[in-house]
Amino acid sequence: VQINGGPMYQNGMICKWQFDYPEWHSITFTFKHITVEDKYDTVKIFDGLTEHGKLAFSQDGHVRDKVVTHKGGRALVKFLADQIQNDVGFEMHFKVNRKCTADNVTADGVV
């Protein structure tokens, strides 16, 4: 998966990122761009830490500035590429928010 202008991702890639925070948190995923093969390569977000959770988000093709707020502190982000064609990938930022505003603590980062 290309991050910030590198080479194209490889065919057959499978990448997973787990986000494991207390259940009363929410996670905001901001995709600056998703640039993957239409209909065959996908970025998915699942509820929980495995692919057995409910599918909360799925995107293929090309999209810019997509924001997805995941309710709950546990999520799995999965990128899957087929064996035929590739593209540049995606850039995803995340922010973890506590639902309690008294001690509003956040964590953020870039994948």
Coordinates of C-alpha atoms in Angstrom, one line a residue:
V1 CA 0.0 0.0 0.0
Q2 CA 1.4 3.3 -1.1
I3 CA 1.6 6.1 1.5
N4 CA 2.1 9.7 0.4
G5 CA 3.3 9.2 -3.2
G6 CA 5.5 6.1 -3.2
P7 CA 5.4 3.3 -5.8
M8 CA 2.3 1.2 -6.7
Y9 CA 1.3 -1.6 -4.3
Q10 CA 2.0 -5.2 -5.2
N11 CA -0.5 -7.6 -6.7
G12 CA -1.9 -10.1 -4.1
M13 CA -1.3 -7.8 -1.1
I14 CA -3.3 -8.5 2.1
C15 CA -2.7 -5.9 4.8
K16 CA -4.6 -5.6 8.2
W17 CA -4.5 -3.0 10.9
Q18 CA -6.3 -3.5 14.3
F19 CA -7.5 -0.7 16.4
D20 CA -8.2 -1.8 20.0
Y21 CA -9.6 0.9 22.3
P22 CA -12.3 0.7 25.0
E23 CA -15.8 0.3 23.6
W24 CA -16.9 3.7 24.7
H25 CA -14.5 5.3 22.2
S26 CA -15.2 6.1 18.5
I27 CA -12.6 6.1 15.7
T28 CA -12.7 8.6 12.9
F29 CA -10.9 7.3 9.7
T30 CA -10.1 10.0 7.1
F31 CA -9.1 8.7 3.7
K32 CA -7.2 11.5 1.9
H33 CA -7.5 9.3 -1.2
I34 CA -8.3 5.7 -2.1
T35 CA -6.8 4.8 -5.5
V36 CA -7.2 1.1 -6.0
E37 CA -8.4 -1.1 -8.9
D38 CA -12.1 -0.7 -9.4
K39 CA -14.2 -3.7 -8.3
Y40 CA -11.3 -5.9 -7.4
D41 CA -9.0 -4.3 -4.8
T42 CA -10.8 -3.0 -1.7
V43 CA -10.3 -1.2 1.6
K44 CA -12.7 -2.5 4.3
I45 CA -13.5 -1.6 7.9
F46 CA -15.0 -4.3 10.1
D47 CA -16.6 -3.9 13.5
G48 CA -14.3 -5.7 16.0
L49 CA -10.8 -7.1 15.6
T50 CA -11.6 -9.8 13.0
E51 CA -13.2 -10.1 9.6
H52 CA -16.1 -12.0 11.3
G53 CA -17.4 -8.6 12.6
K54 CA -20.0 -6.6 10.8
L55 CA -18.7 -4.9 7.6
A56 CA -18.9 -1.2 8.4
F57 CA -17.2 0.3 5.3
S58 CA -16.0 -1.0 1.9
Q59 CA -14.5 1.0 -1.0
D60 CA -12.9 0.2 -4.3
G61 CA -11.9 2.4 -7.2
H62 CA -11.0 6.0 -6.7
V63 CA -12.3 8.4 -4.0
R64 CA -11.0 11.5 -2.2
D65 CA -11.6 13.0 1.2
K66 CA -13.8 10.2 2.6
V67 CA -14.5 10.3 6.3
V68 CA -15.8 7.3 8.2
T69 CA -16.7 7.4 11.9
H70 CA -16.7 4.0 13.5
K71 CA -18.8 3.8 16.7
G72 CA -16.9 1.7 19.2
G73 CA -13.3 1.3 20.0
R74 CA -12.5 -1.9 18.1
A75 CA -12.0 -2.0 14.4
L76 CA -10.1 -3.9 11.7
V77 CA -9.0 -2.2 8.6
K78 CA -8.2 -4.6 5.7
F79 CA -6.7 -3.9 2.3
L80 CA -7.0 -6.7 -0.3
A81 CA -5.5 -6.6 -3.8
D82 CA -6.1 -9.2 -6.4
Q83 CA -3.4 -10.8 -8.6
I84 CA -3.9 -8.8 -11.8
Q85 CA -3.7 -5.0 -11.7
N86 CA -2.5 -2.5 -9.1
D87 CA -2.6 1.2 -8.4
V88 CA -1.1 3.7 -5.9
G89 CA -3.1 2.6 -2.8
F90 CA -4.5 4.9 -0.2
E91 CA -3.7 7.3 2.6
M92 CA -5.7 6.9 5.8
H93 CA -5.5 9.1 8.9
F94 CA -7.2 8.1 12.2
K95 CA -8.3 9.8 15.3
V96 CA -9.6 8.1 18.5
N97 CA -12.2 10.0 20.5
R98 CA -13.5 9.3 24.0
K99 CA -17.2 9.7 24.4
C100 CA -16.7 11.2 27.8
T101 CA -16.0 14.9 27.4
A102 CA -14.8 15.5 31.0
D103 CA -11.3 14.1 30.1
N104 CA -11.4 14.3 26.3
V105 CA -8.3 12.3 25.4
T106 CA -7.5 11.6 21.7
A107 CA -5.0 9.5 19.8
D108 CA -4.2 9.9 16.2
G109 CA -1.9 8.7 13.5
V110 CA -1.4 7.9 9.8
V111 CA -1.4 4.5 8.1

